[in-house]
């Protein structure tokens, strides 16, 4: 009897103990599904401990929202699209809910709440990790996903490290990191979007939560990948496509795409911290012209301002800004100025006084303005999450428009303040929703870029160029980005390549890095290699810091000057190709600088750390970066046939090869079947090229197409049809190249087309009739001078081709071979 009593007491104790433990468990899960309401393409779900909403955005995109309390009104600074009307079948039983589109199937388990995604034919793409799923620790929320066998992870925006992020963890909180290391995390920007790859499948996940977020791709565990945030709701979009390129297209359909940039912004930009006074700016501009280095932009860093106060000029250094910018425009240069968010607290300073009057600064809870110290001293900071502040900022930019400025460079917008420790309790308007610094920090730069773009668009009357150091998902709608204060080191140059490739995977097409390195003094060989790589970056800017040696191309000696001239010249000849590639980015969100993971996703070689820096520039050029001092380099050629850009020599793909390297040339190859428009050399985009457009076509076995695009390069008329656009198609099976009828109301600036055929043999026909193609020779680079007085001239390196000049009409025509 006593034993039975003791047993009963023990059982009661265990029941009480475990129920108390469950109540006190610091990790809280949603629990089981209690109620489901289906409203067309949306499910509203109540669980034991949470509220969920599942929305079909399209056949390929499903959104998951989850919170411990009732879901708040929907709001996002990143997502600008609404759900598309989609054919979807939703059903449920006692165990699960099934959501089926033409492309994707989602299964929501009811006991407990858990989500899995499948292909239409039943292959698992992605699933919650059993037993972990989604959970909260205090206010932090994390979703745990089962780690699939051999799974790779790419993207996540501006993140250092390897192309394949498996085994690593990352934090997103926008951070000022002067001279950051090549493995440092976090750095400047937050783009919480990554792509998972396994078993010939690809998917994307975008966590739209602006609090500090954390991503774990198997770091310190062998069970799961995860993503979560330190506050707010779990809110993610799951994207499935068969091709990585289409995942990027769907992601940018959600978060928006860039508009056509001004043509001049694709030219070479010369910068230093800092060029002053105005006589030094003129000297730099004149030297670029004298040295025959094509260039379109000069950038002014903080020393142009009066004691670093934003929207001012130092009248001793720059007594008449408008006269200066007019003279520079006559020389073919546009001016970009740095603009920081901090507004100095100083009575009588116009920007400060107007900001006070409009009451647009970020505040403490007691309604006093937050004060932080930065370049001008103690400053207030515009609350760019307030529409009123964005409008005010635009009105301040009008002065720059009056002064003839063409570009706005947003810096220090993480927000950066001395001490780098802004208080959590600073309050922001958040477009009427109100938010603390914890929630608003990561979108501050996005909203500053928005205010700068909208203000400059109105003030300049032409397409503005906007550059930012920091941002959040969606900033591509307003701004280009550069990778901040890098170092003049080989490792940083190559890390920069990976940063740009990762940004491209994350929906950001217009990116660049400081050519030559910002901090420190780089070697001659480093600069030579870096400017070669820079010619194949979307944004091409040479920049170095204060208290460093001068780092303009001519400061490294005559040989490097010639190397620089060669590659800047090549960049300018390729502007029709590059401008058309930017047009493609405005249409589908694809990057200009393409990681090989986009087109060769399931080729294991491209993730090898030996080859992970290789990338495509547009669709045609395979670029192979190496250290400046390297004499040999191991490279990998993906599937297909590849032409040496400089000689036309053909290299077959699916193989590794060791190349002999030198400082004179960057290894670059052209993909078979490529279509590459080029123009004559100009010294600035303000100068018109000759009236012949050169179209290079490389023989190949793959079908290909290229949309050639022109507009006036500066106005907004392209948005209402004033452009010239033409689809050029290569059909390998039919052995035809077709130029479709031109589209748009604009006439091409080229009256003639010179067709250059690479690798073609035998007779060629134009519109079915024998064509008089001539034997020709092309060379992409000018031979370097032999500086040894006893040496002979270097030979011209090039390729024998066939060429023909025809009239550039808007009518359809074709070539057969």
PDB file of N, CA and C in Angstrom, residues 92-136:
ATOM      1  N   UNK A  92      -7.059  20.920 -46.697  1.00  0.00           N
ATOM      2  CA  UNK A  92      -6.542  20.542 -45.387  1.00  0.00           C
ATOM      3  C   UNK A  92      -7.266  19.312 -44.872  1.00  0.00           C
ATOM      4  N   UNK A  93      -6.611  18.598 -43.949  1.00  0.00           N
ATOM      5  CA  UNK A  93      -7.237  17.529 -43.192  1.00  0.00           C
ATOM      6  C   UNK A  93      -6.826  17.712 -41.737  1.00  0.00           C
ATOM      7  N   UNK A  94      -6.981  16.696 -40.938  1.00  0.00           N
ATOM      8  CA  UNK A  94      -6.679  16.840 -39.504  1.00  0.00           C
ATOM      9  C   UNK A  94      -5.189  16.978 -39.231  1.00  0.00           C
ATOM     10  N   UNK A  95      -4.362  16.598 -40.189  1.00  0.00           N
ATOM     11  CA  UNK A  95      -2.912  16.581 -39.956  1.00  0.00           C
ATOM     12  C   UNK A  95      -2.154  17.725 -40.614  1.00  0.00           C
ATOM     13  N   UNK A  96      -2.638  18.179 -41.777  1.00  0.00           N
ATOM     14  CA  UNK A  96      -1.833  19.149 -42.513  1.00  0.00           C
ATOM     15  C   UNK A  96      -2.674  20.009 -43.446  1.00  0.00           C
ATOM     16  N   UNK A  97      -2.050  21.099 -43.889  1.00  0.00           N
ATOM     17  CA  UNK A  97      -2.626  21.988 -44.890  1.00  0.00           C
ATOM     18  C   UNK A  97      -1.753  21.899 -46.133  1.00  0.00           C
ATOM     19  N   UNK A  98      -2.387  21.779 -47.288  1.00  0.00           N
ATOM     20  CA  UNK A  98      -1.650  21.650 -48.544  1.00  0.00           C
ATOM     21  C   UNK A  98      -1.929  22.867 -49.432  1.00  0.00           C
ATOM     22  N   UNK A  99      -0.855  23.482 -49.946  1.00  0.00           N
ATOM     23  CA  UNK A  99      -0.954  24.628 -50.856  1.00  0.00           C
ATOM     24  C   UNK A  99      -0.213  24.256 -52.135  1.00  0.00           C
ATOM     25  N   UNK A 100      -0.931  24.215 -53.256  1.00  0.00           N
ATOM     26  CA  UNK A 100      -0.332  23.747 -54.509  1.00  0.00           C
ATOM     27  C   UNK A 100      -0.517  24.809 -55.591  1.00  0.00           C
ATOM     28  N   UNK A 101       0.595  25.249 -56.184  1.00  0.00           N
ATOM     29  CA  UNK A 101       0.558  26.100 -57.370  1.00  0.00           C
ATOM     30  C   UNK A 101       1.096  25.287 -58.550  1.00  0.00           C
ATOM     31  N   UNK A 102       1.190  25.916 -59.700  1.00  0.00           N
ATOM     32  CA  UNK A 102       1.734  25.215 -60.869  1.00  0.00           C
ATOM     33  C   UNK A 102       3.210  24.867 -60.696  1.00  0.00           C
ATOM     34  N   UNK A 103       3.918  25.562 -59.794  1.00  0.00           N
ATOM     35  CA  UNK A 103       5.360  25.393 -59.673  1.00  0.00           C
ATOM     36  C   UNK A 103       5.821  24.832 -58.336  1.00  0.00           C
ATOM     37  N   UNK A 104       4.974  24.850 -57.342  1.00  0.00           N
ATOM     38  CA  UNK A 104       5.443  24.678 -55.974  1.00  0.00           C
ATOM     39  C   UNK A 104       4.340  24.092 -55.111  1.00  0.00           C
ATOM     40  N   UNK A 105       4.751  23.304 -54.127  1.00  0.00           N
ATOM     41  CA  UNK A 105       3.799  22.778 -53.148  1.00  0.00           C
ATOM     42  C   UNK A 105       4.323  23.061 -51.750  1.00  0.00           C
ATOM     43  N   UNK A 106       3.478  23.627 -50.900  1.00  0.00           N
ATOM     44  CA  UNK A 106       3.831  23.871 -49.505  1.00  0.00           C
ATOM     45  C   UNK A 106       2.922  23.021 -48.621  1.00  0.00           C
ATOM     46  N   UNK A 107       3.514  22.356 -47.647  1.00  0.00           N
ATOM     47  CA  UNK A 107       2.772  21.557 -46.678  1.00  0.00           C
ATOM     48  C   UNK A 107       2.994  22.173 -45.300  1.00  0.00           C
ATOM     49  N   UNK A 108       1.895  22.510 -44.629  1.00  0.00           N
ATOM     50  CA  UNK A 108       1.971  23.036 -43.266  1.00  0.00           C
ATOM     51  C   UNK A 108       1.486  21.955 -42.315  1.00  0.00           C
ATOM     52  N   UNK A 109       2.400  21.447 -41.537  1.00  0.00           N
ATOM     53  CA  UNK A 109       2.051  20.436 -40.532  1.00  0.00           C
ATOM     54  C   UNK A 109       1.296  21.113 -39.388  1.00  0.00           C
ATOM     55  N   UNK A 110       0.286  20.420 -38.838  1.00  0.00           N
ATOM     56  CA  UNK A 110      -0.534  21.021 -37.781  1.00  0.00           C
ATOM     57  C   UNK A 110      -0.071  20.689 -36.375  1.00  0.00           C
ATOM     58  N   UNK A 111       0.597  19.548 -36.209  1.00  0.00           N
ATOM     59  CA  UNK A 111       0.993  19.141 -34.850  1.00  0.00           C
ATOM     60  C   UNK A 111       2.463  18.738 -34.810  1.00  0.00           C
ATOM     61  N   UNK A 112       3.371  19.701 -34.570  1.00  0.00           N
ATOM     62  CA  UNK A 112       3.128  21.135 -34.369  1.00  0.00           C
ATOM     63  C   UNK A 112       3.174  21.885 -35.691  1.00  0.00           C
ATOM     64  N   UNK A 113       2.993  23.219 -35.615  1.00  0.00           N
ATOM     65  CA  UNK A 113       3.092  24.062 -36.804  1.00  0.00           C
ATOM     66  C   UNK A 113       4.503  23.968 -37.388  1.00  0.00           C
ATOM     67  N   UNK A 114       4.601  23.547 -38.635  1.00  0.00           N
ATOM     68  CA  UNK A 114       5.885  23.446 -39.327  1.00  0.00           C
ATOM     69  C   UNK A 114       5.620  23.513 -40.827  1.00  0.00           C
ATOM     70  N   UNK A 115       6.585  24.031 -41.565  1.00  0.00           N
ATOM     71  CA  UNK A 115       6.397  24.278 -42.995  1.00  0.00           C
ATOM     72  C   UNK A 115       7.439  23.511 -43.803  1.00  0.00           C
ATOM     73  N   UNK A 116       6.987  22.893 -44.902  1.00  0.00           N
ATOM     74  CA  UNK A 116       7.883  22.229 -45.849  1.00  0.00           C
ATOM     75  C   UNK A 116       7.501  22.658 -47.258  1.00  0.00           C
ATOM     76  N   UNK A 117       8.509  22.741 -48.131  1.00  0.00           N
ATOM     77  CA  UNK A 117       8.282  23.133 -49.515  1.00  0.00           C
ATOM     78  C   UNK A 117       8.780  22.033 -50.446  1.00  0.00           C
ATOM     79  N   UNK A 118       7.968  21.728 -51.484  1.00  0.00           N
ATOM     80  CA  UNK A 118       8.281  20.651 -52.426  1.00  0.00           C
ATOM     81  C   UNK A 118       8.136  21.161 -53.851  1.00  0.00           C
ATOM     82  N   UNK A 119       8.825  20.486 -54.762  1.00  0.00           N
ATOM     83  CA  UNK A 119       8.589  20.732 -56.179  1.00  0.00           C
ATOM     84  C   UNK A 119       7.226  20.156 -56.546  1.00  0.00           C
ATOM     85  N   UNK A 120       6.759  20.525 -57.727  1.00  0.00           N
ATOM     86  CA  UNK A 120       5.455  20.028 -58.171  1.00  0.00           C
ATOM     87  C   UNK A 120       5.429  18.507 -58.249  1.00  0.00           C
ATOM     88  N   UNK A 121       6.597  17.879 -58.508  1.00  0.00           N
ATOM     89  CA  UNK A 121       6.644  16.419 -58.581  1.00  0.00           C
ATOM     90  C   UNK A 121       7.096  15.776 -57.274  1.00  0.00           C
ATOM     91  N   UNK A 122       7.098  16.534 -56.174  1.00  0.00           N
ATOM     92  CA  UNK A 122       7.257  15.937 -54.853  1.00  0.00           C
ATOM     93  C   UNK A 122       8.650  15.903 -54.264  1.00  0.00           C
ATOM     94  N   UNK A 123       9.639  16.550 -54.879  1.00  0.00           N
ATOM     95  CA  UNK A 123      10.985  16.572 -54.297  1.00  0.00           C
ATOM     96  C   UNK A 123      11.063  17.639 -53.204  1.00  0.00           C
ATOM     97  N   UNK A 124      11.702  17.293 -52.100  1.00  0.00           N
ATOM     98  CA  UNK A 124      11.812  18.249 -51.008  1.00  0.00           C
ATOM     99  C   UNK A 124      12.803  19.353 -51.375  1.00  0.00           C
ATOM    100  N   UNK A 125      12.357  20.586 -51.251  1.00  0.00           N
ATOM    101  CA  UNK A 125      13.228  21.734 -51.536  1.00  0.00           C
ATOM    102  C   UNK A 125      13.794  22.280 -50.228  1.00  0.00           C
ATOM    103  N   UNK A 126      12.911  22.453 -49.257  1.00  0.00           N
ATOM    104  CA  UNK A 126      13.297  23.098 -48.007  1.00  0.00           C
ATOM    105  C   UNK A 126      12.250  22.744 -46.956  1.00  0.00           C
ATOM    106  N   UNK A 127      12.690  22.494 -45.722  1.00  0.00           N
ATOM    107  CA  UNK A 127      11.732  22.113 -44.679  1.00  0.00           C
ATOM    108  C   UNK A 127      12.222  22.562 -43.318  1.00  0.00           C
ATOM    109  N   UNK A 128      11.274  22.867 -42.443  1.00  0.00           N
ATOM    110  CA  UNK A 128      11.613  23.177 -41.063  1.00  0.00           C
ATOM    111  C   UNK A 128      12.267  21.966 -40.413  1.00  0.00           C
ATOM    112  N   UNK A 129      13.250  22.224 -39.558  1.00  0.00           N
ATOM    113  CA  UNK A 129      13.917  21.140 -38.836  1.00  0.00           C
ATOM    114  C   UNK A 129      12.981  20.612 -37.747  1.00  0.00           C
ATOM    115  N   UNK A 130      12.667  19.317 -37.825  1.00  0.00           N
ATOM    116  CA  UNK A 130      11.749  18.690 -36.877  1.00  0.00           C
ATOM    117  C   UNK A 130      12.237  18.886 -35.447  1.00  0.00           C
ATOM    118  N   UNK A 131      11.316  19.354 -34.600  1.00  0.00           N
ATOM    119  CA  UNK A 131      11.646  19.567 -33.202  1.00  0.00           C
ATOM    120  C   UNK A 131      12.136  20.964 -32.895  1.00  0.00           C
ATOM    121  N   UNK A 132      12.549  21.711 -33.923  1.00  0.00           N
ATOM    122  CA  UNK A 132      13.031  23.080 -33.724  1.00  0.00           C
ATOM    123  C   UNK A 132      12.089  24.087 -34.374  1.00  0.00           C
ATOM    124  N   UNK A 133      11.796  23.883 -35.667  1.00  0.00           N
ATOM    125  CA  UNK A 133      10.842  24.709 -36.401  1.00  0.00           C
ATOM    126  C   UNK A 133      11.121  26.198 -36.206  1.00  0.00           C
ATOM    127  N   UNK A 134      10.126  26.959 -35.774  1.00  0.00           N
ATOM    128  CA  UNK A 134      10.309  28.375 -35.432  1.00  0.00           C
ATOM    129  C   UNK A 134      10.116  28.534 -33.933  1.00  0.00           C
ATOM    130  N   UNK A 135      10.938  29.373 -33.310  1.00  0.00           N
ATOM    131  CA  UNK A 135      10.778  29.576 -31.865  1.00  0.00           C
ATOM    132  C   UNK A 135      11.268  30.958 -31.466  1.00  0.00           C
ATOM    133  N   UNK A 136      10.854  31.360 -30.252  1.00  0.00           N
ATOM    134  CA  UNK A 136      11.251  32.643 -29.691  1.00  0.00           C
ATOM    135  C   UNK A 136      12.104  32.419 -28.457  1.00  0.00           C
TER     136      UNK A 136
END
